[in-house]
Coordinates of N, CA and C in Angstrom, one line a residue:
X54 N -164.2 85.3 -61.2 CA -164.8 86.0 -61.2 C -164.7 86.2 -63.4
X55 N -166.5 85.9 -63.1 CA -166.1 86.4 -64.9 C -165.2 87.3 -65.7
X56 N -164.9 88.1 -66.7 CA -164.8 89.0 -67.4 C -166.4 89.4 -68.7
X57 N -165.9 90.7 -68.6 CA -167.3 90.9 -69.5 C -167.3 90.3 -71.1
X58 N -167.6 90.1 -71.8 CA -167.3 89.6 -72.8 C -166.5 90.1 -73.6
X59 N -166.9 91.3 -73.9 CA -166.1 92.6 -74.7 C -164.6 92.3 -74.4
X60 N -164.0 92.2 -72.9 CA -162.5 91.6 -72.6 C -162.4 90.7 -72.8
X61 N -163.0 89.2 -72.7 CA -162.5 87.8 -73.7 C -163.0 87.5 -74.4
X62 N -163.3 88.2 -75.3 CA -163.1 88.3 -76.8 C -161.9 88.1 -78.0
X63 N -161.1 86.9 -78.2 CA -160.3 87.0 -78.6 C -160.0 87.2 -80.0
X64 N -161.3 86.6 -80.6 CA -161.0 86.6 -82.3 C -161.7 88.0 -82.7
X65 N -161.3 88.8 -82.5 CA -161.1 89.9 -83.3 C -162.1 90.8 -83.3
X66 N -163.5 90.6 -82.2 CA -164.8 91.1 -82.4 C -165.2 91.0 -81.3
X67 N -165.7 92.8 -80.8 CA -166.5 92.8 -79.6 C -167.7 92.3 -79.5
X68 N -167.7 90.9 -79.0 CA -169.2 91.2 -78.8 C -169.9 91.6 -78.7
X69 N -170.3 92.3 -78.0 CA -171.6 93.2 -77.5 C -172.0 94.5 -78.7
X70 N -170.8 94.5 -79.4 CA -171.2 96.2 -80.6 C -170.6 94.9 -82.0
X71 N -169.9 94.1 -81.7 CA -170.1 93.5 -83.2 C -169.1 94.8 -84.2
X72 N -168.5 95.3 -82.8 CA -166.7 96.1 -83.5 C -165.4 95.1 -84.2
X73 N -164.6 95.6 -84.8 CA -163.4 95.1 -84.9 C -162.7 95.3 -83.6
X74 N -161.8 93.9 -83.2 CA -160.8 95.1 -81.9 C -159.7 94.5 -83.0
X75 N -159.5 93.3 -84.0 CA -157.3 94.0 -84.4 C -157.6 94.7 -85.5
X76 N -158.1 95.5 -86.2 CA -157.7 96.6 -86.7 C -156.5 97.0 -86.4
X77 N -155.6 97.5 -87.8 CA -154.0 97.5 -87.8 C -153.5 96.6 -87.0
X78 N -153.8 95.0 -86.9 CA -152.9 94.2 -86.2 C -151.7 94.0 -86.4
X79 N -151.8 94.0 -88.2 CA -150.9 93.5 -88.7 C -150.9 92.4 -89.6
X80 N -150.2 92.2 -90.8 CA -150.8 91.2 -92.0 C -151.6 89.6 -91.3
X81 N -152.2 89.6 -91.8 CA -153.3 88.0 -91.4 C -152.5 87.2 -92.5
X82 N -152.2 86.0 -91.4 CA -150.8 84.6 -91.8 C -151.5 83.9 -93.0
X83 N -151.0 83.6 -93.8 CA -151.3 83.4 -95.3 C -152.6 82.2 -95.0
X84 N -152.6 82.0 -96.7 CA -154.3 81.4 -96.2 C -154.7 80.1 -95.9
X85 N -154.4 79.4 -95.0 CA -154.5 78.0 -94.3 C -155.6 77.0 -96.1
X86 N -154.2 76.4 -95.7 CA -154.5 74.9 -96.8 C -154.3 74.9 -98.1
X87 N -154.1 76.3 -99.1 CA -153.7 76.5 -100.0 C -152.5 76.4 -100.6
X88 N -152.7 76.0 -101.9 CA -151.4 75.3 -102.3 C -151.0 75.9 -103.9
X89 N -150.2 76.3 -104.2 CA -150.1 76.7 -105.1 C -148.3 75.7 -106.2
X90 N -148.5 74.7 -107.5 CA -147.6 74.3 -107.7 C -147.6 75.1 -108.9
X91 N -146.2 75.2 -109.5 CA -145.8 76.2 -110.4 C -144.8 75.4 -111.2
X92 N -145.1 74.8 -112.5 CA -143.5 74.2 -113.0 C -144.1 74.8 -114.5
X93 N -142.6 74.9 -115.6 CA -142.5 74.4 -117.1 C -143.5 73.7 -117.7
X94 N -143.8 74.1 -118.3 CA -145.0 72.7 -120.2 C -144.5 73.4 -121.1
X95 N -143.2 72.9 -121.5 CA -142.9 74.0 -123.0 C -143.2 75.2 -123.1
X96 N -143.0 76.2 -123.6 CA -142.9 77.5 -123.7 C -143.8 77.8 -122.8
X97 N -144.7 77.6 -121.4 CA -145.6 78.0 -121.2 C -145.4 77.7 -119.5
X98 N -145.8 77.9 -118.7 CA -145.9 77.4 -117.6 C -147.2 77.0 -117.1
X99 N -147.2 76.0 -116.3 CA -148.3 75.8 -115.6 C -148.2 75.7 -114.0
X100 N -149.4 76.5 -113.9 CA -150.1 76.9 -112.6 C -151.4 75.8 -111.6
X101 N -151.3 75.1 -111.1 CA -151.5 74.5 -110.0 C -152.1 74.6 -109.1
X102 N -153.2 74.8 -108.3 CA -153.9 75.5 -107.4 C -154.9 74.8 -106.9
X103 N -154.7 74.7 -105.6 CA -155.7 73.6 -104.6 C -156.1 74.7 -103.4
X104 N -157.7 74.4 -102.9 CA -157.9 74.7 -101.8 C -159.0 76.6 -102.2
X105 N -159.1 77.6 -101.4 CA -159.6 78.6 -101.4 C -159.5 80.3 -101.8
X106 N -159.4 80.2 -102.6 CA -159.1 81.5 -103.7 C -160.0 82.6 -103.2
X107 N -159.2 83.3 -101.8 CA -160.5 84.6 -101.2 C -159.9 84.9 -101.1
X108 N -160.1 86.1 -100.4 CA -159.3 87.6 -100.4 C -158.1 87.6 -99.7
X109 N -157.6 86.5 -98.2 CA -156.8 86.5 -97.8 C -155.5 84.9 -98.8
X110 N -156.1 84.5 -99.8 CA -155.3 83.7 -100.6 C -155.0 84.9 -101.8
X111 N -155.1 85.8 -102.1 CA -154.8 86.9 -103.0 C -153.8 86.7 -103.5
X112 N -152.6 87.9 -102.7 CA -151.6 88.4 -102.0 C -150.4 87.0 -103.1
X113 N -150.8 85.4 -103.0 CA -150.1 84.7 -102.8 C -151.0 84.5 -104.3
X114 N -151.7 84.0 -104.6 CA -151.2 84.3 -106.0 C -151.5 84.8 -106.5
X115 N -151.4 86.2 -106.7 CA -150.9 87.4 -107.7 C -149.3 87.4 -107.5
X116 N -148.7 86.5 -106.6 CA -147.3 86.8 -106.9 C -146.8 85.7 -107.4
X117 N -147.6 84.4 -107.1 CA -147.1 83.2 -107.9 C -147.6 83.5 -109.2
X118 N -149.0 83.7 -109.9 CA -149.3 83.9 -111.1 C -147.5 85.2 -112.8
X119 N -147.7 86.5 -111.6 CA -146.8 86.9 -111.7 C -145.2 86.2 -111.9
X120 N -144.9 85.8 -111.6 CA -143.8 84.9 -111.6 C -143.6 84.2 -113.0
X121 N -144.7 83.0 -112.9 CA -144.9 82.4 -114.3 C -145.2 83.3 -115.3
X122 N -145.8 83.9 -115.2 CA -146.1 84.6 -116.5 C -143.8 85.3 -116.7
X123 N -143.6 86.0 -115.7 CA -142.6 86.1 -116.1 C -141.4 85.1 -117.0
X124 N -142.3 84.3 -115.9 CA -140.8 82.8 -116.8 C -141.0 82.6 -117.2
X125 N -142.7 82.5 -118.0 CA -143.2 81.7 -119.5 C -143.1 82.5 -120.9
X126 N -142.1 82.1 -121.7 CA -142.4 82.1 -123.7 C -143.3 82.5 -124.1
X127 N -144.5 81.5 -123.8 CA -145.7 82.1 -124.5 C -146.9 82.3 -123.4
X128 N -146.5 82.0 -122.4 CA -147.9 82.4 -121.9 C -148.5 81.4 -120.0
X129 N -149.6 81.3 -120.0 CA -149.5 80.8 -118.3 C -150.6 80.0 -118.9
X130 N -150.9 78.5 -118.6 CA -151.9 77.5 -118.1 C -152.5 77.8 -117.1
X131 N -153.9 77.6 -116.2 CA -153.7 77.0 -115.3 C -154.5 75.7 -115.1
X132 N -154.4 75.8 -114.3 CA -154.8 73.8 -113.6 C -155.5 74.6 -112.1
X133 N -156.8 74.6 -112.1 CA -157.9 75.2 -110.8 C -158.9 73.8 -110.4
X134 N -158.4 72.7 -111.1 CA -159.8 72.1 -110.5 C -159.6 71.6 -109.0
X135 N -158.9 72.2 -108.0 CA -158.5 71.7 -107.2 C -158.7 72.6 -105.9
X136 N -159.6 74.2 -106.9 CA -159.7 74.8 -105.9 C -161.4 74.5 -105.5
X137 N -161.8 74.8 -104.0 CA -163.2 74.4 -103.6 C -163.9 76.0 -103.5
X138 N -163.0 76.8 -103.3 CA -164.1 78.5 -103.1 C -163.2 79.1 -103.6
X139 N -163.8 80.0 -104.5 CA -163.3 80.8 -105.5 C -163.9 82.7 -105.4
X140 N -163.6 83.2 -105.3 CA -165.0 84.8 -104.9 C -164.0 85.7 -106.2
X141 N -164.5 86.6 -105.9 CA -164.1 88.0 -107.0 C -163.4 88.6 -107.0
X142 N -162.4 88.3 -105.7 CA -160.8 88.7 -105.4 C -160.1 88.4 -106.7
X143 N -160.3 86.5 -106.4 CA -159.2 85.9 -106.9 C -160.0 86.1 -108.6
X144 N -160.8 86.6 -109.2 CA -161.0 86.7 -110.7 C -160.4 88.0 -111.0
X145 N -160.2 88.6 -110.0 CA -159.9 90.1 -110.7 C -158.3 90.2 -110.9
X146 N -157.5 88.9 -109.5 CA -156.1 88.8 -109.5 C -155.7 88.0 -111.4
X147 N -156.8 87.1 -111.5 CA -157.0 86.2 -113.3 C -156.9 86.9 -114.0
X148 N -158.3 87.9 -114.3 CA -157.8 89.4 -115.0 C -156.8 90.5 -115.6
X149 N -156.7 90.2 -113.8 CA -154.8 91.1 -114.0 C -154.0 90.7 -114.7
X150 N -153.9 89.9 -114.6 CA -152.7 89.1 -114.6 C -153.2 88.7 -116.7
X151 N -153.7 88.5 -116.9 CA -154.6 87.9 -118.2 C -154.4 89.2 -119.0
X152 N -154.8 91.1 -118.4 CA -154.0 92.1 -119.0 C -152.7 91.9 -119.3
X153 N -152.0 91.8 -118.3 CA -150.5 92.0 -118.0 C -150.1 90.8 -119.1
X154 N -150.3 89.5 -119.4 CA -149.8 89.0 -120.5 C -150.1 88.8 -121.5
X155 N -150.8 90.0 -121.8 CA -151.0 90.7 -123.5 C -150.9 91.4 -123.2
X156 N -150.4 92.2 -122.6 CA -149.1 93.5 -123.1 C -148.0 93.1 -123.5
X157 N -147.8 91.8 -122.7 CA -146.5 91.6 -122.9 C -146.7 89.9 -124.3
X158 N -147.9 90.0 -124.9 CA -148.2 89.3 -125.9 C -148.1 87.7 -125.2
X159 N -148.2 87.9 -124.2 CA -148.3 85.9 -123.8 C -149.7 85.8 -123.8
X160 N -150.4 84.8 -123.0 CA -152.0 84.2 -122.4 C -151.8 84.0 -121.2
X161 N -153.0 83.8 -121.1 CA -153.9 83.1 -120.3 C -154.8 82.2 -119.8
X162 N -154.5 81.1 -120.4 CA -155.5 80.3 -120.6 C -156.1 79.5 -119.2
X163 N -157.3 78.5 -118.6 CA -157.5 77.8 -117.5 C -158.0 77.0 -118.8
X164 N -157.4 75.8 -117.6 CA -156.3 74.3 -118.7 C -157.6 73.1 -117.9
X165 N -158.5 73.4 -116.4 CA -159.5 73.0 -115.8 C -160.1 73.5 -114.8
X166 N -160.9 73.2 -114.5 CA -161.4 73.9 -113.9 C -162.5 73.6 -112.5
X167 N -162.5 73.3 -111.6 CA -163.7 72.8 -110.2 C -164.8 73.7 -110.5
X168 N -166.2 72.8 -110.0 CA -167.4 73.6 -110.9 C -167.3 75.6 -109.4
X169 N -166.9 75.4 -108.7 CA -166.4 76.8 -108.2 C -166.3 77.8 -109.3
X170 N -165.2 77.6 -109.8 CA -164.6 78.1 -110.8 C -165.5 78.1 -111.9
X171 N -165.6 77.2 -112.9 CA -166.7 77.5 -113.7 C -168.0 77.9 -113.4
X172 N -168.5 77.5 -111.6 CA -169.8 79.0 -111.8 C -169.1 80.2 -111.9
X173 N -168.0 80.6 -111.1 CA -167.9 82.0 -111.3 C -167.5 82.8 -112.6
X174 N -166.4 81.5 -113.3 CA -166.2 82.1 -115.0 C -167.3 82.3 -115.6
X175 N -168.7 81.3 -115.7 CA -169.8 81.4 -116.3 C -170.7 82.7 -115.9
X176 N -170.9 82.7 -114.6 CA -171.2 84.5 -114.3 C -171.4 85.1 -114.5
X177 N -169.9 85.6 -114.4 CA -169.2 87.2 -114.6 C -169.2 86.8 -116.6
X178 N -169.2 86.0 -117.5 CA -168.6 85.6 -118.6 C -167.4 85.6 -119.3
X179 N -166.2 85.5 -117.8 CA -164.9 85.7 -118.1 C -165.1 84.3 -118.1
X180 N -165.2 83.2 -118.6 CA -164.7 82.0 -119.6 C -164.1 82.0 -120.1
X181 N -164.9 82.8 -121.5 CA -164.8 83.5 -122.7 C -162.5 84.3 -122.7
X182 N -162.1 84.7 -122.2 CA -161.3 85.8 -121.7 C -160.1 84.9 -121.2
X183 N -160.6 83.8 -120.5 CA -159.7 82.7 -120.5 C -159.2 81.1 -121.4
X184 N -159.9 81.1 -121.9 CA -160.1 80.5 -123.2 C -158.6 79.7 -123.5
X185 N -158.2 78.8 -123.9 CA -157.8 77.1 -123.8 C -157.3 77.4 -125.2
X186 N -157.9 78.2 -126.7 CA -157.9 78.0 -127.9 C -156.4 78.7 -128.0
X187 N -155.7 78.1 -128.8 CA -154.0 78.9 -129.0 C -153.5 79.0 -127.8
X188 N -154.0 78.5 -126.7 CA -152.4 78.0 -125.7 C -152.0 76.4 -126.7
X189 N -151.2 76.3 -125.6 CA -150.6 74.6 -126.4 C -151.7 73.5 -126.1
X190 N -151.5 72.7 -126.7 CA -152.4 70.9 -126.9 C -153.5 71.4 -127.3
X191 N -155.1 70.8 -126.9 CA -156.5 71.0 -127.7 C -157.0 71.8 -127.6
X192 N -157.4 72.9 -126.9 CA -157.7 74.0 -126.8 C -159.1 73.6 -126.0
X193 N -159.3 72.8 -125.2 CA -160.5 72.9 -124.9 C -160.5 72.5 -123.2
X194 N -161.4 73.2 -122.4 CA -160.9 73.2 -120.8 C -161.8 72.3 -120.4
X195 N -161.3 71.4 -119.6 CA -161.9 70.8 -119.2 C -162.4 70.9 -117.5
X196 N -164.1 70.5 -117.0 CA -164.1 71.0 -116.0 C -164.4 69.8 -115.6
X197 N -164.1 70.2 -114.3 CA -164.0 68.8 -113.5 C -165.2 69.2 -112.1
X198 N -166.1 68.0 -112.6 CA -167.6 67.8 -111.8 C -167.4 67.2 -110.3

């Protein structure tokens, strides 16, 4: 005998009403496919990110950036050319880390950006806030196309 759709659905959404059935079910698993690498680069720390930066990934991103900023003498450089999707929740984390860095006399600079990241920074006008001038080497932000 077939079960009604709302009982058989295992994806957290009731088929008939569209209501979420997993509310309060606990923390979500880590964002699949997100890879964050952190390493020293002189007095700065280089953070390389690959994968999707969305609401599910921001906690991991924030934790990695907070640790990188704490370990850096001068600031943090971001290599975001491996990011395939970036939403405003990730941008908010970047802006928060920038503010934290400024309070500590450190900079947060975007060294390279994939097209989705570059577009988000351009559309919001936030790109100039992460300008690499004053950070290590040439000060040119490269955009991977």
